[in-house]
Amino acid sequence: MEHIRNFCIIAHIDHGKSTIADRLLERTGTLTEREMKFNQVLDDMELEQERGITIKLHAIQMKYKAKDNKNYTLNLIDTPGHVDFSYEVSRSLAACEGAILVVDASQGVEAQTISNLYLAIDAGLEIIPVVNKIDLPSAMVEQVKHQIMDLIGCKEEDIILTSAKMKIGVDEILEAVVKRISPPAGNPDAPLKALIFDSIFDGYRGSVVYIRVFQGTLKEKDRIKFFATDKLFDAEEVGILEMQRMRTKELSAGDVGYLIPGAKELHDTKVGDTITNADNPAEGPLPGYKEAKPMVFAGLYPVNADNFAELRDSLEKLRMNDASLIFEPESSVALGFGFRAGFLGLLHMEIVQERLEREYEQELITTVPNVEYRVLKRDTEIVLVDNPAFMPSLGDIEHVEEPFIKAQIITPTEYIGNIMKLCTDRRGVYKNTTYLDPTRADLRYELPLSEIIFDFYDKLKSTSRGYASLDYEFLEYRESDLVKLDILLNGESVDALSTIVHRDKAFEWGKKLCAKLRKLIPRQMFEVVIQAAIGSKVIARDTISAMRKNVIAKCYGGDITRKRKLLEKQKEGKRRMKQVGRVEIPQEAFLAVLSMKE
Amino acid sequence: MYLDALKNEIEMYADYGIKEEVETIYFGGGTPSLLKSQSIVDILHDLKKTFSIRADAEITIEVNPGTVKEEKLRSYREAGINRISIGVQSFDDGDLKFLTRIHSVEQAIQTIQIARSCGFENLSLDMIYALPSQSLVTWQKNLDRAISFNPEHISAYGLTIEDETPLGRLVKQNEIIPVQLDNEAAMYELTMECLQKRGYEHYEVSNFSKPGFKSKHNCNYWNHSNYLGLGPSAHSFWGNKRWWNHANIAIYCKMLQSDSFPIAGSEVLGNEQLLEEAIMLGLRMGEIDFRRVELRFGGDYYKETEPILQNLVSSRLITLENHVLKLTDKGFLLCDEIAKRLIAKVTP
């Protein structure tokens, strides 16, 4: 145990976390340069490659002979780099004794640098600060060093300067890991306590959990118990994580590895849960377990109504390896039968959507995402509303509460004005500003989650020329003056287009939405009146004039086949249209809200 | 050489022992009136040898003004041709120039008059609207002029600009500004209103006739009757099969030289496709009798489409009586749009 080090790398997106990980793997001979098919080996999911971010957690064991001539076992535990997954990050950190904090020398400290750092400090980890990309012409090494020193109160000589690309500073990192991070503690003979910091789904073996043993020893064939789910399993296979799973049959206090418990679904093996021995149980679980809670909801509907069952199967399969995804069937007048799904955040939603489309070949209509509202009714009943269509009617509502988040925005000082304006527009409550150095500020706001799930991040980036960064966490539910805005087409309400908005914004929102829909809904054989209404009060109106002419002039013997084929093709387009009353609505219209420019 | 090939194509059908009486013959597509009149006489002669042709068959030839003199038309008449379709297009020389027609208004008028004097009692004029320089007023004048010759039949086509044509390229380069769709619609409405008022029956999207003078030949296309198309690119339909000849005249001739049918492609229509066409073509003729469609194809199409039909009735696009759909003038304007919906409903 003396010679084990468990650590992770934390960084803001694109600050070079994966490249540093690659260098460590290469330097320790865990894999050779040639074995690296891509330069970012830990990001092995197609989607992650494209987005340049790490979504799924992994861990890998390295052997390292240090300058003291002793052989060390280094377990590198990867962490996801997006705000949607902060709970998962915290569980990965809990499995470590130390963290390498990577900051890009040309970018400086960013929002996720700070939020991840705080999580690491909360977890009591030893922090090894690293300034990366020092070879870049735009590197501001001294300035960034000072930001870091101010942030964690370390000494200048504690900071390691690296260029993972140029392979500078890799040995220094490895030596620091061995020297500065303490070895794990824990009695291998005590009752078993092992933390699940990640899990994946294997089509043949079921759930595969990645664990850190804090005390006791886990052996194959042990009868084991999961605290949170209170389920019992047999340890089918136990081992360590090298480039592949390496069976060792046993893991003891301090070790990081995997366990295959023979669980059919990921839901039985939740991240953050504690495993113990059923025959000799620990008195209680490790602290910090939380049920992953969806924050963003949206309707998922098959484009073709006949594919409902297929979509359900796909969602069920997806849920097997995405424990954070929840869904239940719902129906809509406009869209037919589908599902209301809950996601950790917008990115998570996009990932699910893309996986359904790419891996499961589902054609989807996704409705506009929304948060979950808490509605106190006049009869004192409290209802949770995750679909605007099911908002109780105005007269029954005492008040509505919506989730607020604590937002942290790091920005160069020249953009403070723009950002404050953006936050005010989004109903933000200003808290305070601190300066990381004379050129960089840390702004704190409290914002309604609903205001940031649309295009807040894009707006933040464009208003700061890409320099501002954002991190947020759930704060609380707060009462707001919210109303349900309905869209009516020729007098009939389109449930899938209902949104919940702040009363002060309803008028402008309604006007824009009507104008947008006028562009997205094609001319019909009759005039279409688009209205936005709160309750029975119409607040905006637009019209689509009737189509005047659609008929080809000639259709003689030689034209008939071509004309028939054209109609056959067009009838497919017709089938993809959704209908409310007599009005046919194309799929894009259901995402009109998302594409509205301010 | 082409005429030899055509002769051969006709004769090849002799071996197939087609018993049906021929009701109509149509010389069209391109400008058949460019041929020497003797050639037309010869072709008709060959047809009579191979097929049995009804004494009262409708025999039409398309004629472009400027390609015929009195002599030619007289010989057509003597050979048994009894209907002439004249490609007038417009009574405005500017329009004719725009359409790159070789004839003048003067020649068009002459052609009409000669046709009458040669004894043709079934005359059709082809007219075109929605030309870029045309207004509602000038189109109205054009129509009045056409009507003044009292033709038995008028075909009025809206100008269609296809992308890959000289005209399409000019539009793309902004050299020509096409007529606004709303104006085109107004011109079509004007056409229907004007011709119906003057005693012409609107029996197909672009076709109007005095009572008893519908083009029997064209109606056969639209009623799924059997027809044989001879010559390059010609389409034939028999039973549930459609086939078409090579468009390339060299290939067409070469294949016939070696006694093979010059067929470029074919399709066998399933029930579903026949139904789709029946609906599409029925609508183009302004009427669908659902009892007849149901008899022919055996389904509850009226019931299945009734919600759509009722919507169309309330939008005044059709009328419905005893399971018979009839397009209103407004309905003709949206014929293809209606076809799309009905077809999406009746076929899976």
Short mmCIF file of C-alpha atoms in Angstrom, two decimals, chain A residues 95-492:
data_model
loop_
_atom_site.label_atom_id
_atom_site.label_comp_id
_atom_site.label_asym_id
_atom_site.label_seq_id
_atom_site.Cartn_x
_atom_site.Cartn_y
_atom_site.Cartn_z
CA ALA A 95 -11.56 7.79 -4.94
CA CYS A 96 -8.22 9.66 -4.93
CA GLU A 97 -5.69 11.07 -2.51
CA GLY A 98 -4.38 13.70 -4.91
CA ALA A 99 -5.18 15.72 -7.96
CA ILE A 100 -3.13 17.30 -10.72
CA LEU A 101 -4.63 20.69 -11.45
CA VAL A 102 -3.89 21.62 -15.06
CA VAL A 103 -4.17 25.22 -16.21
CA ASP A 104 -3.55 26.34 -19.79
CA ALA A 105 -0.74 28.90 -19.83
CA SER A 106 -2.42 30.89 -22.58
CA GLN A 107 -5.92 30.83 -21.04
CA GLY A 108 -5.36 31.06 -17.31
CA VAL A 109 -7.76 29.98 -14.60
CA GLU A 110 -11.30 29.30 -15.86
CA ALA A 111 -14.63 28.52 -14.27
CA GLN A 112 -14.22 24.75 -14.27
CA THR A 113 -10.67 25.07 -12.98
CA ILE A 114 -12.10 26.67 -9.89
CA SER A 115 -15.19 24.52 -9.46
CA ASN A 116 -13.18 21.32 -9.87
CA LEU A 117 -10.48 22.63 -7.58
CA TYR A 118 -13.03 23.34 -4.87
CA LEU A 119 -14.43 19.85 -5.24
CA ALA A 120 -10.90 18.47 -4.88
CA ILE A 121 -10.17 20.59 -1.82
CA ASP A 122 -13.51 19.52 -0.31
CA ALA A 123 -12.45 15.93 -0.87
CA GLY A 124 -9.23 16.66 1.04
CA LEU A 125 -6.94 15.97 -1.91
CA GLU A 126 -3.32 17.01 -2.26
CA ILE A 127 -3.21 19.45 -5.21
CA ILE A 128 -0.32 19.43 -7.69
CA PRO A 129 -0.60 22.59 -9.78
CA VAL A 130 0.58 22.37 -13.37
CA VAL A 131 0.83 25.14 -15.94
CA ASN A 132 0.52 23.48 -19.34
CA LYS A 133 1.18 24.59 -22.92
CA ILE A 134 4.12 26.78 -21.87
CA ASP A 135 5.51 26.42 -25.40
CA LEU A 136 2.66 28.47 -26.90
CA PRO A 137 3.65 31.95 -28.07
CA SER A 138 0.63 33.31 -26.22
CA ALA A 139 1.64 31.65 -22.92
CA MET A 140 1.45 33.98 -19.90
CA VAL A 141 3.37 31.73 -17.54
CA GLU A 142 4.10 34.26 -14.81
CA GLN A 143 0.59 35.66 -14.75
CA VAL A 144 -0.99 32.21 -14.61
CA LYS A 145 1.40 31.13 -11.89
CA HIS A 146 0.24 34.07 -9.79
CA GLN A 147 -3.42 33.25 -10.42
CA ILE A 148 -2.76 29.74 -9.14
CA MET A 149 -0.78 30.88 -6.12
CA ASP A 150 -3.61 33.27 -5.18
CA LEU A 151 -6.15 30.52 -5.69
CA ILE A 152 -4.65 27.68 -3.69
CA GLY A 153 -2.05 29.54 -1.61
CA CYS A 154 0.84 27.41 -2.79
CA LYS A 155 4.44 28.43 -3.30
CA GLU A 156 5.82 29.27 -6.71
CA GLU A 157 8.19 26.30 -6.65
CA ASP A 158 5.25 23.93 -6.14
CA ILE A 159 4.00 24.73 -9.63
CA ILE A 160 5.20 22.42 -12.41
CA LEU A 161 5.62 23.88 -15.89
CA THR A 162 4.81 21.54 -18.74
CA SER A 163 4.17 21.22 -22.38
CA ALA A 164 2.49 17.91 -22.86
CA LYS A 165 2.77 18.37 -26.58
CA MET A 166 6.54 18.93 -26.42
CA LYS A 167 6.90 16.30 -23.65
CA ILE A 168 8.31 18.83 -21.20
CA GLY A 169 7.74 18.34 -17.46
CA VAL A 170 6.32 14.81 -17.60
CA ASP A 171 8.92 13.35 -15.19
CA GLU A 172 8.38 16.21 -12.79
CA ILE A 173 4.68 15.38 -12.65
CA LEU A 174 5.35 11.69 -11.99
CA GLU A 175 7.86 12.49 -9.26
CA ALA A 176 5.44 14.94 -7.64
CA VAL A 177 2.70 12.30 -7.68
CA VAL A 178 4.99 9.89 -5.84
CA LYS A 179 6.43 12.42 -3.41
CA ARG A 180 3.57 14.78 -2.63
CA ILE A 181 0.51 12.57 -2.71
CA SER A 182 0.12 10.37 0.30
CA PRO A 183 -0.35 6.64 -0.09
CA PRO A 184 -3.83 5.31 0.63
CA ALA A 185 -4.65 4.27 4.20
CA GLY A 186 -7.12 1.64 5.38
CA ASN A 187 -7.08 -1.74 7.02
CA PRO A 188 -7.25 -4.65 4.57
CA ASP A 189 -8.69 -6.88 7.32
CA ALA A 190 -11.58 -4.55 8.28
CA PRO A 191 -15.09 -5.11 6.87
CA LEU A 192 -15.18 -4.20 3.17
CA LYS A 193 -15.95 -0.66 2.02
CA ALA A 194 -15.47 0.01 -1.70
CA LEU A 195 -16.65 3.13 -3.53
CA ILE A 196 -18.21 2.88 -6.99
CA PHE A 197 -16.82 5.84 -8.89
CA ASP A 198 -18.02 4.75 -12.29
CA SER A 199 -19.78 1.97 -14.11
CA ILE A 200 -20.11 0.87 -17.69
CA PHE A 201 -22.39 -1.59 -19.36
CA ASP A 202 -20.97 -4.62 -21.08
CA GLY A 203 -23.34 -6.39 -23.47
CA TYR A 204 -22.10 -9.83 -22.31
CA ARG A 205 -21.32 -9.32 -18.64
CA GLY A 206 -23.88 -6.69 -17.63
CA SER A 207 -22.78 -3.95 -15.31
CA VAL A 208 -19.03 -3.48 -14.80
CA VAL A 209 -18.25 -1.21 -11.85
CA TYR A 210 -15.04 0.72 -11.27
CA ILE A 211 -14.21 0.81 -7.61
CA ARG A 212 -11.79 2.11 -5.04
CA VAL A 213 -11.39 -0.09 -1.98
CA PHE A 214 -11.13 1.98 1.21
CA GLN A 215 -10.98 -0.84 3.72
CA GLY A 216 -11.20 -4.60 3.74
CA THR A 217 -10.60 -6.98 0.85
CA LEU A 218 -12.86 -7.98 -2.02
CA LYS A 219 -12.44 -11.50 -3.40
CA GLU A 220 -14.16 -13.27 -6.24
CA LYS A 221 -17.19 -15.34 -5.18
CA ASP A 222 -17.71 -13.08 -2.15
CA ARG A 223 -21.35 -12.39 -1.38
CA ILE A 224 -21.58 -8.60 -1.66
CA LYS A 225 -24.12 -5.94 -0.80
CA PHE A 226 -24.76 -2.50 -2.32
CA PHE A 227 -25.81 -0.01 0.34
CA ALA A 228 -27.93 2.43 -1.66
CA THR A 229 -29.88 -0.12 -3.66
CA ASP A 230 -29.75 -2.70 -0.86
CA LYS A 231 -29.13 -5.40 -3.45
CA LEU A 232 -27.09 -8.57 -3.07
CA PHE A 233 -24.78 -10.00 -5.71
CA ASP A 234 -21.88 -12.39 -6.08
CA ALA A 235 -18.52 -10.97 -7.06
CA GLU A 236 -18.16 -12.79 -10.39
CA GLU A 237 -14.90 -11.23 -11.44
CA VAL A 238 -12.45 -8.85 -9.80
CA GLY A 239 -9.35 -7.20 -11.25
CA ILE A 240 -7.35 -4.14 -12.05
CA LEU A 241 -7.62 -1.75 -14.98
CA GLU A 242 -4.76 -1.67 -17.38
CA MET A 243 -5.35 -0.98 -21.05
CA GLN A 244 -7.80 -3.84 -20.70
CA ARG A 245 -9.39 -5.41 -17.66
CA MET A 246 -6.78 -7.60 -15.94
CA ARG A 247 -8.25 -10.23 -13.67
CA THR A 248 -6.54 -10.43 -10.24
CA LYS A 249 -9.35 -12.16 -8.32
CA GLU A 250 -8.83 -9.86 -5.37
CA LEU A 251 -8.61 -6.16 -4.44
CA SER A 252 -7.62 -4.79 -1.04
CA ALA A 253 -7.67 -1.48 0.81
CA GLY A 254 -6.04 1.22 -1.33
CA ASP A 255 -6.57 -0.57 -4.63
CA VAL A 256 -8.43 0.72 -7.65
CA GLY A 257 -9.98 -1.82 -10.01
CA TYR A 258 -13.14 -3.31 -11.37
CA LEU A 259 -15.81 -5.69 -10.25
CA ILE A 260 -18.36 -7.60 -12.29
CA PRO A 261 -21.24 -8.36 -9.95
CA GLY A 262 -23.56 -10.04 -12.46
CA ALA A 263 -26.02 -7.16 -12.31
CA LYS A 264 -28.16 -6.88 -15.43
CA GLU A 265 -28.68 -3.13 -15.26
CA LEU A 266 -26.59 -0.13 -14.39
CA HIS A 267 -29.39 1.01 -12.11
CA ASP A 268 -28.41 -1.68 -9.63
CA THR A 269 -24.88 -0.32 -9.40
CA LYS A 270 -25.10 3.39 -8.83
CA VAL A 271 -22.17 5.74 -8.94
CA GLY A 272 -21.29 6.86 -5.42
CA ASP A 273 -22.73 3.76 -3.77
CA THR A 274 -20.66 1.67 -1.34
CA ILE A 275 -20.09 -2.07 -1.68
CA THR A 276 -19.58 -4.22 1.38
CA ASN A 277 -19.33 -7.90 2.18
CA ALA A 278 -22.78 -9.30 2.86
CA ASP A 279 -21.45 -11.88 5.34
CA ASN A 280 -19.28 -9.39 7.21
CA PRO A 281 -20.82 -6.00 6.50
CA ALA A 282 -19.36 -2.60 7.37
CA GLU A 283 -21.44 -0.55 9.81
CA GLY A 284 -22.40 1.99 7.13
CA PRO A 285 -21.58 3.33 3.67
CA LEU A 286 -18.92 5.86 2.70
CA PRO A 287 -20.26 9.44 2.77
CA GLY A 288 -21.31 11.48 -0.24
CA TYR A 289 -23.79 9.26 -2.10
CA LYS A 290 -26.47 11.18 -3.97
CA GLU A 291 -29.22 10.03 -6.28
CA ALA A 292 -28.47 11.53 -9.70
CA LYS A 293 -31.26 14.04 -10.24
CA PRO A 294 -32.41 15.13 -13.68
CA MET A 295 -32.55 18.90 -14.12
CA VAL A 296 -33.66 19.24 -17.73
CA PHE A 297 -36.68 17.58 -19.33
CA ALA A 298 -37.82 17.18 -22.90
CA GLY A 299 -40.26 15.13 -24.94
CA LEU A 300 -38.77 12.54 -27.27
CA TYR A 301 -41.13 11.46 -30.04
CA PRO A 302 -40.66 9.16 -33.01
CA VAL A 303 -40.92 11.01 -36.32
CA ASN A 304 -43.01 8.13 -37.59
CA ALA A 305 -45.70 7.16 -35.09
CA ASP A 306 -45.23 3.47 -36.00
CA ASN A 307 -41.78 3.52 -34.39
CA PHE A 308 -42.95 4.14 -30.84
CA ALA A 309 -42.13 0.63 -29.61
CA GLU A 310 -38.76 0.75 -31.30
CA LEU A 311 -37.94 4.03 -29.59
CA ARG A 312 -38.95 2.56 -26.25
CA ASP A 313 -36.61 -0.40 -26.78
CA SER A 314 -33.78 1.94 -27.72
CA LEU A 315 -34.31 4.10 -24.65
CA GLU A 316 -34.35 1.03 -22.44
CA LYS A 317 -31.09 -0.19 -23.91
CA LEU A 318 -29.55 3.23 -23.55
CA ARG A 319 -30.63 3.43 -19.92
CA MET A 320 -28.75 0.21 -19.24
CA ASN A 321 -25.49 2.09 -19.72
CA ASP A 322 -26.59 5.55 -18.73
CA ALA A 323 -27.84 5.44 -15.18
CA SER A 324 -28.68 9.16 -15.17
CA LEU A 325 -31.26 8.89 -17.93
CA ILE A 326 -34.87 8.65 -16.87
CA PHE A 327 -37.96 8.50 -19.05
CA GLU A 328 -41.64 7.70 -18.98
CA PRO A 329 -44.28 7.49 -21.68
CA GLU A 330 -46.37 10.55 -22.45
CA SER A 331 -48.62 11.61 -25.27
CA SER A 332 -49.21 14.83 -27.10
CA VAL A 333 -52.07 15.93 -29.29
CA ALA A 334 -49.59 17.27 -31.82
CA LEU A 335 -46.90 14.59 -31.66
CA GLY A 336 -48.74 11.42 -30.69
CA PHE A 337 -47.09 8.90 -28.38
CA GLY A 338 -43.59 9.46 -27.07
CA PHE A 339 -41.59 9.86 -23.89
CA ARG A 340 -40.76 12.58 -21.41
CA ALA A 341 -37.10 12.16 -20.56
CA GLY A 342 -35.04 13.75 -17.79
CA PHE A 343 -31.38 14.68 -18.21
CA LEU A 344 -28.60 15.95 -15.96
CA GLY A 345 -28.22 18.97 -18.21
CA LEU A 346 -28.32 20.17 -21.79
CA LEU A 347 -25.14 18.41 -22.83
CA HIS A 348 -26.43 15.17 -21.42
CA MET A 349 -29.61 15.67 -23.41
CA GLU A 350 -27.67 16.26 -26.60
CA ILE A 351 -25.61 13.14 -26.00
CA VAL A 352 -28.70 11.01 -25.48
CA GLN A 353 -30.33 12.48 -28.56
CA GLU A 354 -27.27 11.87 -30.70
CA ARG A 355 -26.78 8.34 -29.43
CA LEU A 356 -30.41 7.50 -30.14
CA GLU A 357 -30.02 8.83 -33.65
CA ARG A 358 -26.60 7.40 -34.44
CA GLU A 359 -26.31 4.16 -32.51
CA TYR A 360 -29.97 3.21 -32.48
CA GLU A 361 -30.96 4.83 -35.79
CA GLN A 362 -34.04 6.46 -34.34
CA GLU A 363 -35.62 9.41 -36.08
CA LEU A 364 -36.62 11.78 -33.33
CA ILE A 365 -38.55 14.92 -32.67
CA THR A 366 -37.23 16.44 -29.47
CA THR A 367 -39.38 19.12 -27.89
CA VAL A 368 -38.01 22.26 -26.35
CA PRO A 369 -36.26 21.40 -23.09
CA ASN A 370 -37.59 22.74 -19.81
CA VAL A 371 -36.90 22.54 -16.09
CA GLU A 372 -39.14 21.03 -13.46
CA TYR A 373 -41.50 23.53 -11.83
CA ARG A 374 -43.04 23.28 -8.39
CA VAL A 375 -46.59 24.52 -8.42
CA LEU A 376 -48.46 25.33 -5.24
CA LYS A 377 -52.17 25.15 -5.98
CA ARG A 378 -54.93 27.13 -4.28
CA ASP A 379 -56.09 23.91 -2.65
CA THR A 380 -52.54 23.73 -1.13
CA GLU A 381 -51.65 20.70 -3.20
CA ILE A 382 -48.09 20.81 -4.55
CA VAL A 383 -47.51 19.42 -8.05
CA LEU A 384 -44.26 18.96 -9.93
CA VAL A 385 -44.55 19.95 -13.56
CA ASP A 386 -41.91 18.66 -15.98
CA ASN A 387 -44.03 19.29 -19.09
CA PRO A 388 -45.45 22.77 -19.71
CA ALA A 389 -48.56 21.22 -21.27
CA PHE A 390 -49.53 19.89 -17.84
CA MET A 391 -49.30 23.21 -16.00
CA PRO A 392 -52.47 23.61 -13.91
CA SER A 393 -54.81 26.31 -15.19
CA LEU A 394 -54.11 29.89 -14.12
CA GLY A 395 -57.01 30.10 -11.70
CA ASP A 396 -55.86 27.06 -9.71
CA ILE A 397 -52.34 28.32 -9.11
CA GLU A 398 -51.31 30.01 -5.87
CA HIS A 399 -47.73 30.40 -7.03
CA VAL A 400 -45.03 28.71 -9.10
CA GLU A 401 -41.47 27.97 -8.04
CA GLU A 402 -38.56 27.30 -10.36
CA PRO A 403 -35.04 25.98 -9.80
CA PHE A 404 -32.29 28.55 -9.34
CA ILE A 405 -28.60 27.88 -9.78
CA LYS A 406 -25.45 29.43 -8.42
CA ALA A 407 -23.38 30.52 -11.39
CA GLN A 408 -19.72 31.32 -11.46
CA ILE A 409 -18.39 33.16 -14.49
CA ILE A 410 -14.69 33.81 -15.02
CA THR A 411 -14.00 36.51 -17.57
CA PRO A 412 -11.41 39.02 -18.71
CA THR A 413 -12.42 42.28 -17.03
CA GLU A 414 -13.29 44.07 -20.28
CA TYR A 415 -16.33 41.85 -20.78
CA ILE A 416 -17.80 42.33 -17.31
CA GLY A 417 -20.30 44.88 -18.62
CA ASN A 418 -21.57 42.61 -21.40
CA ILE A 419 -21.88 39.68 -19.08
CA MET A 420 -23.72 41.63 -16.40
CA LYS A 421 -26.17 42.76 -19.06
CA LEU A 422 -26.67 39.19 -20.23
CA CYS A 423 -27.26 37.98 -16.68
CA THR A 424 -29.72 40.79 -15.98
CA ASP A 425 -31.61 39.94 -19.17
CA ARG A 426 -31.80 36.40 -17.88
CA ARG A 427 -33.29 37.46 -14.58
CA GLY A 428 -30.00 36.95 -12.75
CA VAL A 429 -29.45 38.14 -9.18
CA TYR A 430 -25.98 39.62 -8.78
CA LYS A 431 -23.99 38.38 -5.79
CA ASN A 432 -20.39 39.59 -6.01
CA THR A 433 -17.22 39.99 -8.05
CA THR A 434 -13.69 39.02 -7.07
CA TYR A 435 -10.54 39.55 -9.09
CA LEU A 436 -8.17 36.67 -9.77
CA ASP A 437 -5.68 39.22 -10.98
CA PRO A 438 -6.08 42.71 -12.42
CA THR A 439 -7.28 41.33 -15.76
CA ARG A 440 -9.57 38.49 -14.71
CA ALA A 441 -12.75 38.61 -12.70
CA ASP A 442 -14.86 35.97 -11.00
CA LEU A 443 -18.56 36.95 -11.14
CA ARG A 444 -21.16 35.24 -9.01
CA TYR A 445 -24.82 35.24 -9.95
CA GLU A 446 -27.94 33.42 -8.99
CA LEU A 447 -29.96 32.59 -12.09
CA PRO A 448 -33.11 30.65 -12.94
CA LEU A 449 -32.00 27.37 -14.51
CA SER A 450 -34.65 27.80 -17.22
CA GLU A 451 -32.83 30.92 -18.42
CA ILE A 452 -29.55 29.17 -18.96
CA ILE A 453 -30.71 25.96 -20.57
CA PHE A 454 -31.54 27.71 -23.82
CA ASP A 455 -28.65 29.54 -25.35
CA PHE A 456 -27.01 31.17 -22.36
CA TYR A 457 -23.70 29.45 -22.87
CA ASP A 458 -23.51 30.45 -26.55
CA LYS A 459 -24.47 34.01 -25.67
CA LEU A 460 -21.88 34.12 -22.92
CA LYS A 461 -19.23 32.97 -25.36
CA SER A 462 -20.21 35.40 -28.10
CA THR A 463 -20.48 38.35 -25.78
CA SER A 464 -16.98 37.69 -24.43
CA ARG A 465 -15.38 36.67 -27.73
CA GLY A 466 -15.06 33.17 -26.35
CA TYR A 467 -13.11 34.10 -23.22
CA ALA A 468 -15.68 33.77 -20.46
CA SER A 469 -16.26 30.41 -18.81
CA LEU A 470 -19.21 29.19 -16.81
CA ASP A 471 -19.83 26.76 -14.03
CA TYR A 472 -22.99 26.28 -12.02
CA GLU A 473 -24.68 24.18 -9.43
CA PHE A 474 -28.22 23.82 -8.19
CA LEU A 475 -29.16 26.26 -5.48
CA GLU A 476 -32.83 26.07 -4.54
CA TYR A 477 -36.44 26.45 -5.71
CA ARG A 478 -37.70 30.03 -5.70
CA GLU A 479 -41.06 31.61 -6.34
CA SER A 480 -41.26 33.44 -9.69
CA ASP A 481 -44.02 35.15 -11.64
CA LEU A 482 -44.27 32.46 -14.28
CA VAL A 483 -47.02 31.91 -16.80
CA LYS A 484 -47.77 29.27 -19.37
CA LEU A 485 -47.65 30.58 -22.91
CA ASP A 486 -49.77 28.61 -25.34
CA ILE A 487 -49.53 28.63 -29.10
CA LEU A 488 -52.74 28.31 -31.08
CA LEU A 489 -53.02 27.49 -34.75
CA ASN A 490 -56.40 28.45 -36.18
CA GLY A 491 -57.72 28.46 -32.64
CA GLU A 492 -56.40 25.05 -31.60
#
